[in-house]
mmCIF file of C-alpha atoms in Angstrom:
data_model
loop_
_atom_site.group_PDB
_atom_site.id
_atom_site.type_symbol
_atom_site.label_atom_id
_atom_site.label_comp_id
_atom_site.label_asym_id
_atom_site.label_seq_id
_atom_site.Cartn_x
_atom_site.Cartn_y
_atom_site.Cartn_z
ATOM 1 C CA MET A 1 2.479 13.088 25.332
ATOM 2 C CA THR A 2 4.260 14.257 22.341
ATOM 3 C CA PHE A 3 4.127 11.226 19.687
ATOM 4 C CA PRO A 4 7.041 10.522 16.998
ATOM 5 C CA SER A 5 5.599 12.037 14.276
ATOM 6 C CA GLU A 6 5.492 15.471 16.038
ATOM 7 C CA LEU A 7 9.505 14.718 16.362
ATOM 8 C CA THR A 8 10.286 13.730 12.555
ATOM 9 C CA PRO A 9 11.678 16.215 10.289
ATOM 10 C CA ILE A 10 9.143 16.124 6.814
ATOM 11 C CA ALA A 11 11.247 17.854 3.718
ATOM 12 C CA HIS A 12 10.062 21.518 2.617
ATOM 13 C CA LYS A 13 7.436 21.277 -0.272
ATOM 14 C CA GLN A 14 7.645 24.969 -0.952
ATOM 15 C CA ALA A 15 10.851 25.220 -1.381
ATOM 16 C CA LEU A 16 11.345 22.144 -2.939
ATOM 17 C CA CYS A 17 9.131 23.553 -5.661
ATOM 18 C CA GLN A 18 10.942 26.820 -5.770
ATOM 19 C CA GLN A 19 14.180 25.079 -6.630
ATOM 20 C CA TYR A 20 12.957 22.241 -8.798
ATOM 21 C CA VAL A 21 9.415 23.285 -10.820
ATOM 22 C CA GLY A 22 10.501 23.434 -14.441
ATOM 23 C CA LYS A 23 13.498 21.832 -14.732
ATOM 24 C CA SER A 24 14.277 19.229 -16.516
ATOM 25 C CA ILE A 25 14.797 16.037 -15.517
ATOM 26 C CA HIS A 26 18.035 15.725 -16.762
ATOM 27 C CA GLU A 27 19.003 18.346 -14.353
ATOM 28 C CA ILE A 28 17.576 17.082 -10.612
ATOM 29 C CA PRO A 29 19.678 15.265 -8.562
ATOM 30 C CA THR A 30 19.889 11.173 -8.595
ATOM 31 C CA PRO A 31 18.929 9.227 -7.087
ATOM 32 C CA SER A 32 15.178 10.077 -6.972
ATOM 33 C CA ILE A 33 12.023 9.201 -7.668
ATOM 34 C CA ILE A 34 9.785 10.167 -10.412
ATOM 35 C CA ILE A 35 6.165 9.703 -10.803
ATOM 36 C CA ASN A 36 3.787 10.094 -13.822
ATOM 37 C CA ARG A 37 1.326 12.289 -12.567
ATOM 38 C CA ASN A 38 -1.485 11.182 -15.514
ATOM 39 C CA LYS A 39 -0.152 7.801 -15.092
ATOM 40 C CA PHE A 40 -0.891 7.836 -11.473
ATOM 41 C CA LYS A 41 -4.300 9.842 -12.044
ATOM 42 C CA THR A 42 -5.497 6.991 -14.244
ATOM 43 C CA ASN A 43 -4.609 4.505 -12.035
ATOM 44 C CA CYS A 44 -6.437 5.799 -9.384
ATOM 45 C CA GLN A 45 -9.681 6.430 -11.545
ATOM 46 C CA HIS A 46 -9.436 2.768 -12.985
ATOM 47 C CA MET A 47 -9.286 1.292 -9.333
ATOM 48 C CA ILE A 48 -12.358 4.009 -7.883
ATOM 49 C CA ASP A 49 -14.201 2.784 -11.194
ATOM 50 C CA ASN A 50 -13.694 -1.129 -10.182
ATOM 51 C CA ALA A 51 -14.820 -1.027 -6.710
ATOM 52 C CA LYS A 52 -18.232 0.927 -7.801
ATOM 53 C CA HIS A 53 -18.676 -2.264 -10.561
ATOM 54 C CA LEU A 54 -18.288 -4.516 -7.472
ATOM 55 C CA GLY A 55 -20.602 -2.421 -5.632
ATOM 56 C CA ALA A 56 -18.046 -2.252 -3.273
ATOM 57 C CA ASP A 57 -17.079 0.930 -0.971
ATOM 58 C CA PHE A 58 -13.348 1.969 -1.611
ATOM 59 C CA ARG A 59 -10.588 2.317 1.027
ATOM 60 C CA PRO A 60 -7.384 3.030 -0.990
ATOM 61 C CA HIS A 61 -4.114 2.444 1.359
ATOM 62 C CA ILE A 62 -1.914 5.505 1.052
ATOM 63 C CA LYS A 63 1.680 3.481 2.333
ATOM 64 C CA THR A 64 3.460 3.500 -1.094
ATOM 65 C CA HIS A 65 3.646 6.572 -1.416
ATOM 66 C CA LYS A 66 2.459 8.624 2.097
ATOM 67 C CA THR A 67 1.860 11.826 0.195
ATOM 68 C CA VAL A 68 -1.271 14.044 0.467
ATOM 69 C CA GLU A 69 -1.200 14.506 -3.425
ATOM 70 C CA GLY A 70 -1.098 11.222 -3.854
ATOM 71 C CA THR A 71 -3.995 10.493 -1.433
ATOM 72 C CA LEU A 72 -6.364 12.818 -2.613
ATOM 73 C CA LEU A 73 -6.424 11.363 -6.497
ATOM 74 C CA GLN A 74 -6.493 8.120 -4.880
ATOM 75 C CA LEU A 75 -9.686 9.426 -3.231
ATOM 76 C CA GLY A 76 -11.534 10.893 -6.161
ATOM 77 C CA ASN A 77 -14.230 13.680 -5.429
ATOM 78 C CA GLN A 78 -16.338 11.480 -2.693
ATOM 79 C CA GLY A 79 -13.947 8.881 -0.955
ATOM 80 C CA ASP A 80 -13.543 9.484 2.745
ATOM 81 C CA LYS A 81 -11.664 6.335 4.089
ATOM 82 C CA ILE A 82 -8.088 5.452 3.580
ATOM 83 C CA VAL A 83 -5.904 2.510 5.081
ATOM 84 C CA VAL A 84 -2.352 3.320 6.755
ATOM 85 C CA SER A 85 0.311 1.348 7.555
ATOM 86 C CA THR A 86 1.842 4.028 10.518
ATOM 87 C CA MET A 87 0.644 6.693 12.140
ATOM 88 C CA MET A 88 2.983 9.334 10.848
ATOM 89 C CA GLU A 89 0.896 8.730 7.253
ATOM 90 C CA ALA A 90 -2.352 9.155 9.319
ATOM 91 C CA TRP A 91 -1.595 12.395 11.481
ATOM 92 C CA ASN A 92 -0.371 14.324 8.487
ATOM 93 C CA VAL A 93 -3.098 13.559 5.697
ATOM 94 C CA LEU A 94 -5.798 14.111 8.648
ATOM 95 C CA LYS A 95 -4.105 17.503 9.246
ATOM 96 C CA HIS A 96 -3.959 18.371 5.177
ATOM 97 C CA ILE A 97 -7.259 16.326 3.793
ATOM 98 C CA PRO A 98 -10.608 17.085 5.535
ATOM 99 C CA GLN A 99 -12.627 14.949 4.096
ATOM 100 C CA ILE A 100 -10.992 11.874 5.605
ATOM 101 C CA LYS A 101 -13.224 10.270 8.081
ATOM 102 C CA ASP A 102 -12.163 7.249 8.682
ATOM 103 C CA VAL A 103 -8.733 5.650 8.740
ATOM 104 C CA HIS A 104 -7.909 1.952 9.747
ATOM 105 C CA PHE A 105 -4.121 1.284 11.277
ATOM 106 C CA SER A 106 -3.264 -2.097 8.735
ATOM 107 C CA LEU A 107 -1.417 -3.581 11.731
ATOM 108 C CA PRO A 108 -2.847 -5.257 14.397
ATOM 109 C CA VAL A 109 -2.652 -3.619 17.673
ATOM 110 C CA VAL A 110 0.593 -2.596 18.284
ATOM 111 C CA LYS A 111 0.430 -1.982 22.389
ATOM 112 C CA SER A 112 2.917 0.539 22.800
ATOM 113 C CA ARG A 113 1.018 2.851 20.469
ATOM 114 C CA ILE A 114 -2.305 2.718 22.208
ATOM 115 C CA GLU A 115 -2.070 5.567 23.404
ATOM 116 C CA GLU A 116 -1.653 7.261 20.506
ATOM 117 C CA PHE A 117 -4.519 5.158 19.560
ATOM 118 C CA ALA A 118 -6.883 6.665 21.826
ATOM 119 C CA GLU A 119 -5.457 10.411 21.020
ATOM 120 C CA PHE A 120 -5.636 9.764 17.367
ATOM 121 C CA SER A 121 -9.218 8.817 17.528
ATOM 122 C CA LYS A 122 -10.238 12.415 18.734
ATOM 123 C CA ASN A 123 -9.053 13.682 15.781
ATOM 124 C CA VAL A 124 -11.253 11.919 13.477
ATOM 125 C CA GLU A 125 -14.685 10.394 13.215
ATOM 126 C CA HIS A 126 -13.686 7.001 13.247
ATOM 127 C CA LEU A 127 -10.115 5.026 13.730
ATOM 128 C CA ARG A 128 -10.889 1.326 12.695
ATOM 129 C CA LEU A 129 -8.065 -1.358 14.343
ATOM 130 C CA MET A 130 -6.892 -4.593 13.511
ATOM 131 C CA LEU A 131 -7.168 -7.355 15.772
ATOM 132 C CA ASP A 132 -6.135 -10.901 15.629
ATOM 133 C CA GLN A 133 -4.878 -11.807 19.137
ATOM 134 C CA VAL A 134 -7.071 -12.143 22.595
ATOM 135 C CA ASP A 135 -3.620 -10.399 23.987
ATOM 136 C CA GLN A 136 -4.673 -7.157 21.550
ATOM 137 C CA LEU A 137 -8.289 -7.271 22.060
ATOM 138 C CA ASN A 138 -7.360 -6.998 26.128
ATOM 139 C CA ALA A 139 -5.097 -4.539 26.170
ATOM 140 C CA LEU A 140 -7.400 -2.333 24.329
ATOM 141 C CA VAL A 141 -10.664 -3.211 27.021
ATOM 142 C CA GLU A 142 -7.632 -2.500 30.002
ATOM 143 C CA TYR A 143 -6.546 0.806 28.397
ATOM 144 C CA ARG A 144 -10.461 1.990 28.082
ATOM 145 C CA LYS A 145 -11.165 1.001 31.579
ATOM 146 C CA GLN A 146 -8.565 2.997 32.976
ATOM 147 C CA ASN A 147 -9.631 5.443 29.786
ATOM 148 C CA PRO A 148 -13.482 5.754 29.614
ATOM 149 C CA ASP A 149 -14.005 9.445 27.949
ATOM 150 C CA ILE A 150 -12.246 8.166 24.835
ATOM 151 C CA LYS A 151 -14.174 6.233 22.031
ATOM 152 C CA LYS A 152 -15.508 2.675 21.890
ATOM 153 C CA TRP A 153 -12.619 0.932 20.081
ATOM 154 C CA SER A 154 -13.941 0.142 16.356
ATOM 155 C CA ILE A 155 -12.417 -3.034 15.014
ATOM 156 C CA PHE A 156 -11.588 -5.034 12.032
ATOM 157 C CA ILE A 157 -10.675 -8.870 12.663
ATOM 158 C CA LYS A 158 -7.789 -9.931 10.211
ATOM 159 C CA ILE A 159 -8.626 -13.144 8.425
ATOM 160 C CA ASP A 160 -5.735 -15.354 7.191
ATOM 161 C CA MET A 161 -6.721 -16.551 3.872
ATOM 162 C CA GLY A 162 -3.391 -18.262 2.867
ATOM 163 C CA THR A 163 -1.072 -15.446 2.916
ATOM 164 C CA HIS A 164 0.231 -16.840 5.907
ATOM 165 C CA ARG A 165 1.867 -13.035 7.426
ATOM 166 C CA ALA A 166 -1.032 -11.592 10.221
ATOM 167 C CA GLY A 167 -4.344 -12.893 10.583
ATOM 168 C CA LEU A 168 -6.790 -15.918 11.806
ATOM 169 C CA GLY A 169 -7.544 -18.834 9.837
ATOM 170 C CA ILE A 170 -11.712 -19.764 10.514
ATOM 171 C CA GLU A 171 -10.680 -23.095 11.661
ATOM 172 C CA ASP A 172 -8.528 -20.979 14.237
ATOM 173 C CA LYS A 173 -9.510 -21.765 18.302
ATOM 174 C CA GLU A 174 -8.256 -18.055 18.764
ATOM 175 C CA LEU A 175 -10.358 -16.230 16.359
ATOM 176 C CA VAL A 176 -13.697 -17.925 17.863
ATOM 177 C CA GLN A 177 -12.320 -17.063 21.094
ATOM 178 C CA ILE A 178 -11.946 -13.209 20.271
ATOM 179 C CA LEU A 179 -15.001 -13.379 18.877
ATOM 180 C CA LYS A 180 -16.781 -14.512 21.704
ATOM 181 C CA LEU A 181 -15.301 -12.307 24.026
ATOM 182 C CA ALA A 182 -16.133 -9.212 21.754
ATOM 183 C CA LEU A 183 -19.591 -10.419 21.029
ATOM 184 C CA LEU A 184 -20.988 -11.889 24.239
ATOM 185 C CA ASP A 185 -18.799 -10.686 27.306
ATOM 186 C CA ASP A 186 -20.884 -7.840 28.497
ATOM 187 C CA GLU A 187 -17.659 -6.265 30.319
ATOM 188 C CA VAL A 188 -15.648 -6.626 26.911
ATOM 189 C CA LYS A 189 -18.825 -5.253 24.743
ATOM 190 C CA GLN A 190 -18.430 -1.801 26.732
ATOM 191 C CA HIS A 191 -15.293 -1.383 24.916
ATOM 192 C CA ILE A 192 -15.127 -3.111 22.042
ATOM 193 C CA GLU A 193 -17.500 -3.096 18.456
ATOM 194 C CA ILE A 194 -16.162 -5.321 16.231
ATOM 195 C CA TYR A 195 -16.631 -3.530 12.511
ATOM 196 C CA GLY A 196 -15.840 -5.755 10.316
ATOM 197 C CA LEU A 197 -13.479 -8.443 8.817
ATOM 198 C CA TYR A 198 -10.276 -7.825 6.899
ATOM 199 C CA CYS A 199 -8.427 -10.315 4.453
ATOM 200 C CA HIS A 200 -5.676 -9.528 2.131
ATOM 201 C CA ALA A 201 -4.389 -12.091 -0.752
ATOM 202 C CA GLY A 202 -0.922 -10.926 -0.481
ATOM 203 C CA HIS A 203 0.108 -14.404 -2.202
ATOM 204 C CA SER A 204 -1.721 -12.987 -5.091
ATOM 205 C CA TYR A 205 1.755 -11.256 -6.277
ATOM 206 C CA SER A 206 2.073 -15.190 -7.397
ATOM 207 C CA SER A 207 -0.860 -14.325 -10.271
ATOM 208 C CA GLU A 208 0.648 -15.061 -13.646
ATOM 209 C CA SER A 209 -2.340 -13.734 -15.268
ATOM 210 C CA GLU A 210 -5.791 -11.222 -14.302
ATOM 211 C CA LEU A 211 -7.444 -14.441 -14.255
ATOM 212 C CA ASP A 212 -5.568 -16.263 -11.721
ATOM 213 C CA ALA A 213 -5.863 -13.064 -9.941
ATOM 214 C CA LYS A 214 -9.750 -13.196 -9.968
ATOM 215 C CA LYS A 215 -9.657 -16.559 -8.453
ATOM 216 C CA TYR A 216 -7.894 -15.015 -5.750
ATOM 217 C CA LEU A 217 -10.107 -12.133 -4.846
ATOM 218 C CA ILE A 218 -12.995 -14.694 -4.981
ATOM 219 C CA ASP A 219 -11.121 -16.491 -2.191
ATOM 220 C CA GLU A 220 -10.539 -13.728 -0.445
ATOM 221 C CA ILE A 221 -14.757 -12.636 -0.817
ATOM 222 C CA VAL A 222 -15.447 -15.999 0.317
ATOM 223 C CA ALA A 223 -13.507 -16.215 3.464
ATOM 224 C CA ALA A 224 -13.999 -12.503 4.644
ATOM 225 C CA ASN A 225 -18.067 -14.015 4.421
ATOM 226 C CA ASN A 226 -17.342 -17.683 6.200
ATOM 227 C CA ALA A 227 -15.858 -15.102 8.656
ATOM 228 C CA ALA A 228 -18.898 -13.358 8.743
ATOM 229 C CA LEU A 229 -21.006 -16.079 8.839
ATOM 230 C CA LEU A 230 -19.232 -17.264 12.386
ATOM 231 C CA VAL A 231 -19.783 -14.206 13.856
ATOM 232 C CA LYS A 232 -23.457 -14.647 13.528
ATOM 233 C CA SER A 233 -23.317 -18.074 14.521
ATOM 234 C CA ILE A 234 -22.309 -16.625 17.847
ATOM 235 C CA ASP A 235 -24.021 -13.646 18.089
ATOM 236 C CA PRO A 236 -27.155 -13.840 15.655
ATOM 237 C CA ASP A 237 -28.311 -9.951 16.322
ATOM 238 C CA VAL A 238 -24.920 -8.303 14.836
ATOM 239 C CA ASN A 239 -25.790 -6.334 12.056
ATOM 240 C CA GLN A 240 -24.112 -4.990 9.121
ATOM 241 C CA LEU A 241 -20.572 -5.892 8.932
ATOM 242 C CA VAL A 242 -17.914 -4.700 6.802
ATOM 243 C CA LEU A 243 -16.203 -7.239 4.482
ATOM 244 C CA SER A 244 -12.522 -5.403 3.234
ATOM 245 C CA VAL A 245 -10.845 -7.657 0.784
ATOM 246 C CA GLY A 246 -7.861 -6.881 -1.641
ATOM 247 C CA ALA A 247 -4.380 -6.723 -2.472
ATOM 248 C CA THR A 248 -3.635 -4.910 -5.765
ATOM 249 C CA PRO A 249 -3.606 -7.862 -8.141
ATOM 250 C CA THR A 250 -7.059 -8.931 -6.792
ATOM 251 C CA ALA A 251 -8.365 -5.756 -7.014
ATOM 252 C CA HIS A 252 -7.059 -5.253 -10.502
ATOM 253 C CA ALA A 253 -9.123 -8.458 -11.232
ATOM 254 C CA SER A 254 -12.328 -7.217 -9.300
ATOM 255 C CA GLU A 255 -13.084 -5.600 -12.927
ATOM 256 C CA MET A 256 -13.788 -8.993 -13.913
ATOM 257 C CA LEU A 257 -15.911 -10.529 -11.258
ATOM 258 C CA SER A 258 -20.235 -8.912 -11.145
ATOM 259 C CA GLN A 259 -21.800 -8.542 -8.363
ATOM 260 C CA SER A 260 -24.390 -11.502 -9.362
ATOM 261 C CA GLU A 261 -21.390 -13.940 -9.959
ATOM 262 C CA ILE A 262 -20.355 -13.295 -6.300
ATOM 263 C CA ASN A 263 -23.283 -14.255 -4.983
ATOM 264 C CA ALA A 264 -23.484 -17.309 -7.391
ATOM 265 C CA LEU A 265 -20.252 -18.550 -6.001
ATOM 266 C CA LEU A 266 -20.970 -18.319 -2.724
ATOM 267 C CA GLY A 267 -22.790 -21.575 -3.197
ATOM 268 C CA ASP A 268 -25.198 -23.071 -0.970
ATOM 269 C CA GLY A 269 -27.952 -20.580 -1.111
ATOM 270 C CA LYS A 270 -25.803 -18.180 1.025
ATOM 271 C CA GLN A 271 -25.815 -14.217 0.891
ATOM 272 C CA LEU A 272 -23.182 -11.565 1.130
ATOM 273 C CA GLN A 273 -22.888 -10.951 5.362
ATOM 274 C CA GLY A 274 -22.148 -7.417 4.998
ATOM 275 C CA LYS A 275 -21.193 -4.635 3.143
ATOM 276 C CA LEU A 276 -18.174 -5.406 0.547
ATOM 277 C CA GLU A 277 -15.309 -2.944 0.442
ATOM 278 C CA LEU A 278 -12.023 -3.100 -1.440
ATOM 279 C CA HIS A 279 -8.843 -2.313 -0.411
ATOM 280 C CA ALA A 280 -5.295 -1.958 -2.501
ATOM 281 C CA GLY A 281 -2.405 0.541 -2.528
ATOM 282 C CA ASN A 282 0.128 -0.121 -4.654
ATOM 283 C CA TYR A 283 -2.009 -0.113 -7.598
ATOM 284 C CA SER A 284 -1.298 3.766 -8.184
ATOM 285 C CA CYS A 285 2.142 3.407 -8.826
ATOM 286 C CA CYS A 286 2.772 -0.350 -10.167
ATOM 287 C CA ASP A 287 6.047 -1.972 -10.375
ATOM 288 C CA LEU A 288 7.717 -5.141 -11.753
ATOM 289 C CA GLN A 289 6.031 -7.151 -9.298
ATOM 290 C CA GLN A 290 2.383 -6.189 -10.571
ATOM 291 C CA LEU A 291 3.832 -6.413 -14.037
ATOM 292 C CA SER A 292 4.694 -9.949 -13.347
ATOM 293 C CA THR A 293 1.349 -10.948 -12.247
ATOM 294 C CA GLY A 294 -0.401 -10.053 -15.872
ATOM 295 C CA CYS A 295 -2.742 -7.545 -14.544
ATOM 296 C CA ILE A 296 -1.059 -4.683 -15.636
ATOM 297 C CA SER A 297 0.729 -3.572 -18.980
ATOM 298 C CA GLN A 298 4.262 -1.699 -18.559
ATOM 299 C CA GLN A 299 2.956 1.710 -19.808
ATOM 300 C CA ILE A 300 0.423 1.987 -16.837
ATOM 301 C CA ILE A 301 3.364 1.963 -14.325
ATOM 302 C CA SER A 302 3.782 5.415 -12.899
ATOM 303 C CA MET A 303 7.017 5.068 -10.489
ATOM 304 C CA THR A 304 10.324 5.271 -11.682
ATOM 305 C CA VAL A 305 13.365 5.816 -9.953
ATOM 306 C CA LEU A 306 16.093 7.743 -11.823
ATOM 307 C CA SER A 307 19.719 6.960 -11.662
ATOM 308 C CA GLU A 308 22.760 7.539 -13.983
ATOM 309 C CA ILE A 309 25.979 5.538 -15.319
ATOM 310 C CA VAL A 310 28.818 6.179 -13.169
ATOM 311 C CA SER A 311 31.212 3.262 -13.719
ATOM 312 C CA THR A 312 31.689 1.003 -16.809
ATOM 313 C CA TYR A 313 33.621 -2.462 -16.842
ATOM 314 C CA PRO A 314 34.159 -3.871 -20.161
ATOM 315 C CA ASN A 315 34.034 -7.791 -20.077
ATOM 316 C CA ARG A 316 33.183 -8.371 -16.251
ATOM 317 C CA GLY A 317 30.324 -10.540 -15.643
ATOM 318 C CA ASP A 318 28.809 -13.694 -17.544
ATOM 319 C CA SER A 319 27.156 -11.669 -20.402
ATOM 320 C CA ALA A 320 28.969 -8.970 -23.405
ATOM 321 C CA PRO A 321 29.727 -6.463 -23.337
ATOM 322 C CA GLY A 322 30.179 -6.439 -19.535
ATOM 323 C CA GLU A 323 28.525 -4.864 -16.644
ATOM 324 C CA GLN A 324 28.112 -0.628 -15.994
ATOM 325 C CA LEU A 325 27.463 0.942 -12.294
ATOM 326 C CA ILE A 326 24.679 2.959 -11.432
ATOM 327 C CA ASN A 327 24.253 5.277 -7.854
ATOM 328 C CA ALA A 328 21.089 3.232 -6.858
ATOM 329 C CA GLY A 329 21.358 0.500 -4.255
ATOM 330 C CA VAL A 330 19.460 -0.760 -1.860
ATOM 331 C CA LEU A 331 17.925 1.898 -0.421
ATOM 332 C CA ALA A 332 16.994 3.517 -3.813
ATOM 333 C CA LEU A 333 15.570 0.398 -5.147
ATOM 334 C CA ALA A 334 14.835 -2.419 -2.924
ATOM 335 C CA ARG A 335 16.364 -5.688 -2.929
ATOM 336 C CA GLU A 336 13.250 -7.177 -3.747
ATOM 337 C CA PHE A 337 12.241 -10.362 -6.251
ATOM 338 C CA SER A 338 9.690 -11.651 -9.200
ATOM 339 C CA ALA A 339 9.153 -13.652 -11.638
ATOM 340 C CA ILE A 340 10.912 -10.689 -13.937
ATOM 341 C CA ARG A 341 14.317 -11.197 -13.490
ATOM 342 C CA GLY A 342 16.384 -8.291 -11.640
ATOM 343 C CA HIS A 343 15.885 -6.146 -9.071
ATOM 344 C CA GLY A 344 15.115 -3.299 -11.574
ATOM 345 C CA LYS A 345 14.490 -3.427 -15.188
ATOM 346 C CA VAL A 346 16.363 0.158 -17.120
ATOM 347 C CA VAL A 347 13.467 1.377 -19.377
ATOM 348 C CA GLU A 348 15.249 4.883 -20.591
ATOM 349 C CA PRO A 349 17.452 5.611 -22.621
ATOM 350 C CA GLN A 350 16.280 3.240 -24.912
ATOM 351 C CA GLY A 351 18.397 2.143 -27.992
ATOM 352 C CA TYR A 352 21.193 0.364 -25.662
ATOM 353 C CA GLY A 353 19.846 -3.161 -25.559
ATOM 354 C CA ASP A 354 18.218 -4.832 -22.615
ATOM 355 C CA TRP A 355 19.891 -4.040 -19.452
ATOM 356 C CA ILE A 356 18.720 -5.047 -15.869
ATOM 357 C CA VAL A 357 19.773 -4.626 -12.304
ATOM 358 C CA GLY A 358 21.632 -7.716 -11.661
ATOM 359 C CA ARG A 359 23.386 -6.885 -8.389
ATOM 360 C CA LEU A 360 22.504 -4.180 -5.582
ATOM 361 C CA SER A 361 24.619 -3.465 -2.632
ATOM 362 C CA GLN A 362 23.738 -0.131 -0.196
ATOM 363 C CA GLU A 363 24.472 2.531 -2.738
ATOM 364 C CA HIS A 364 25.499 -0.015 -5.799
ATOM 365 C CA GLY A 365 23.456 -1.039 -8.429
ATOM 366 C CA VAL A 366 25.407 -3.320 -10.937
ATOM 367 C CA LEU A 367 23.420 -3.231 -14.368
ATOM 368 C CA THR A 368 23.983 -6.306 -16.354
ATOM 369 C CA PRO A 369 22.613 -7.445 -19.851
ATOM 370 C CA ASN A 370 19.622 -8.922 -19.893
ATOM 371 C CA GLY A 371 20.014 -10.368 -23.742
ATOM 372 C CA GLU A 372 22.313 -9.908 -26.549
ATOM 373 C CA ASN A 373 23.458 -6.816 -28.233
ATOM 374 C CA CYS A 374 23.516 -4.536 -25.405
ATOM 375 C CA LYS A 375 25.503 -1.617 -25.708
ATOM 376 C CA PHE A 376 26.999 0.456 -22.888
ATOM 377 C CA ILE A 377 25.205 3.866 -21.972
ATOM 378 C CA PRO A 378 27.544 6.338 -21.793
ATOM 379 C CA PHE A 379 29.150 7.775 -18.534
ATOM 380 C CA GLY A 380 26.700 10.328 -17.087
ATOM 381 C CA THR A 381 23.402 9.434 -18.738
ATOM 382 C CA ARG A 382 20.264 9.362 -16.804
ATOM 383 C CA VAL A 383 18.565 6.111 -16.626
ATOM 384 C CA LYS A 384 14.949 5.321 -15.583
ATOM 385 C CA VAL A 385 14.640 2.066 -13.964
ATOM 386 C CA ILE A 386 11.446 0.201 -12.456
ATOM 387 C CA PRO A 387 11.858 -1.223 -9.676
ATOM 388 C CA GLN A 388 10.764 -4.529 -8.451
ATOM 389 C CA HIS A 389 8.345 -3.164 -5.541
ATOM 390 C CA ALA A 390 7.509 0.780 -5.856
ATOM 391 C CA CYS A 391 6.466 0.716 -1.653
ATOM 392 C CA ILE A 392 9.987 0.199 -0.676
ATOM 393 C CA ALA A 393 11.772 1.844 -3.502
ATOM 394 C CA ALA A 394 10.094 5.061 -2.438
ATOM 395 C CA ALA A 395 10.735 4.205 1.287
ATOM 396 C CA CYS A 396 13.996 6.222 1.620
ATOM 397 C CA HIS A 397 13.427 9.027 -0.943
ATOM 398 C CA PRO A 398 12.917 12.288 0.964
ATOM 399 C CA PHE A 399 10.713 13.776 -2.225
ATOM 400 C CA TYR A 400 9.386 12.588 -5.389
ATOM 401 C CA PHE A 401 9.912 14.636 -8.580
ATOM 402 C CA VAL A 402 6.263 15.086 -10.441
ATOM 403 C CA VAL A 403 5.855 15.422 -14.674
ATOM 404 C CA ASP A 404 2.923 14.866 -16.198
ATOM 405 C CA GLU A 405 2.505 14.989 -20.550
ATOM 406 C CA ASP A 406 6.071 16.485 -20.585
ATOM 407 C CA GLU A 407 7.961 13.592 -18.889
ATOM 408 C CA GLU A 408 11.112 15.733 -19.103
ATOM 409 C CA ILE A 409 10.035 19.013 -17.481
ATOM 410 C CA VAL A 410 9.296 18.569 -13.004
ATOM 411 C CA VAL A 411 5.924 20.056 -12.414
ATOM 412 C CA ASP A 412 5.771 19.575 -8.870
ATOM 413 C CA VAL A 413 7.478 17.862 -5.881
ATOM 414 C CA TRP A 414 5.372 15.710 -3.594
ATOM 415 C CA VAL A 415 6.661 15.392 0.208
ATOM 416 C CA PRO A 416 5.764 11.973 1.823
ATOM 417 C CA PHE A 417 5.686 11.276 5.298
ATOM 418 C CA ARG A 418 8.289 8.888 6.076
ATOM 419 C CA GLY A 419 8.785 7.540 9.658
ATOM 420 C CA TRP A 420 6.359 5.851 11.869
#
């Protein structure tokens, strides 16, 4: 069977590099994504170090950039496991990065893609799928009954510990039902193996400080550990489980939490019931949402959207001197929010005051003053905007321009694996 990734076009990296490498960012088309490779690399190493400090394995999520180059920087010298949000990412990075041995597909099982999961599992040492419904488990069992030559399914159980996006709470009856089937039913056990428990504190994006985020990280660890205790109460013979925790704010805060502190926080003499794993993705780029958590400084943000001034409207709007139009709308920036005002913040050029992207439509972005003493930016001037959410802002761009120390010169072009 031909899968969607084989039919989805990808921009031609070599041709793009021939066209743009060595050029100034003032010569490239707008709107475009700009990535500062030095900052990106530093962010990646910082998170690898955080995981070591926590005594955890590290599993980077590649969904923000979806590129070979970015994945290699996230993995560092020894990493071999990743998280993906699409099979497009999974197939393509595996094709180019042979060190990858372990791939986790981060959504609960999608029934229509089970055949593709099975085929992909033949090409990687370990494919980890996610369960949070009995129907998903039954679908995997039925497929392997009909295809007994494929690998036994390796499963993360998704635990909802406050985000209410996906997963099951510790007190949820369906969680117990899934665990009993997977652990005690002889027929199911032939086809399914529980690899670990997976927590993601998406609501940690509401943090206002690294200390806030640390509290969410503790919640993640406790939730994963309590789920592991539930597993072992059902089947005491279960061996080492993986306790996978993290969101970018909590992963940043992991530098504040020691291994000894984790043991103390579990309470009642409880021990960590498995091997801790840290996962995160947005940290490599960061954005206004991350800035609003208080866990990062603006200086480490490695991704911006390059746009340009198209029109100027004196005296329009509620604040002087008026409004300006840029050629970056929803599709280039994403219609996202945080505690920081606007859909994006203009950071270059400087000297014109504090401008934000106040309104968006599909291809239009309206700059509005975010304070007094703003001056109009001249027609045609390139402007760099920090988006609210880097993952979504990057999603519609077919390639990214990469710069290094000299932020004015293109040194590479990264091509993302867009699609599903």
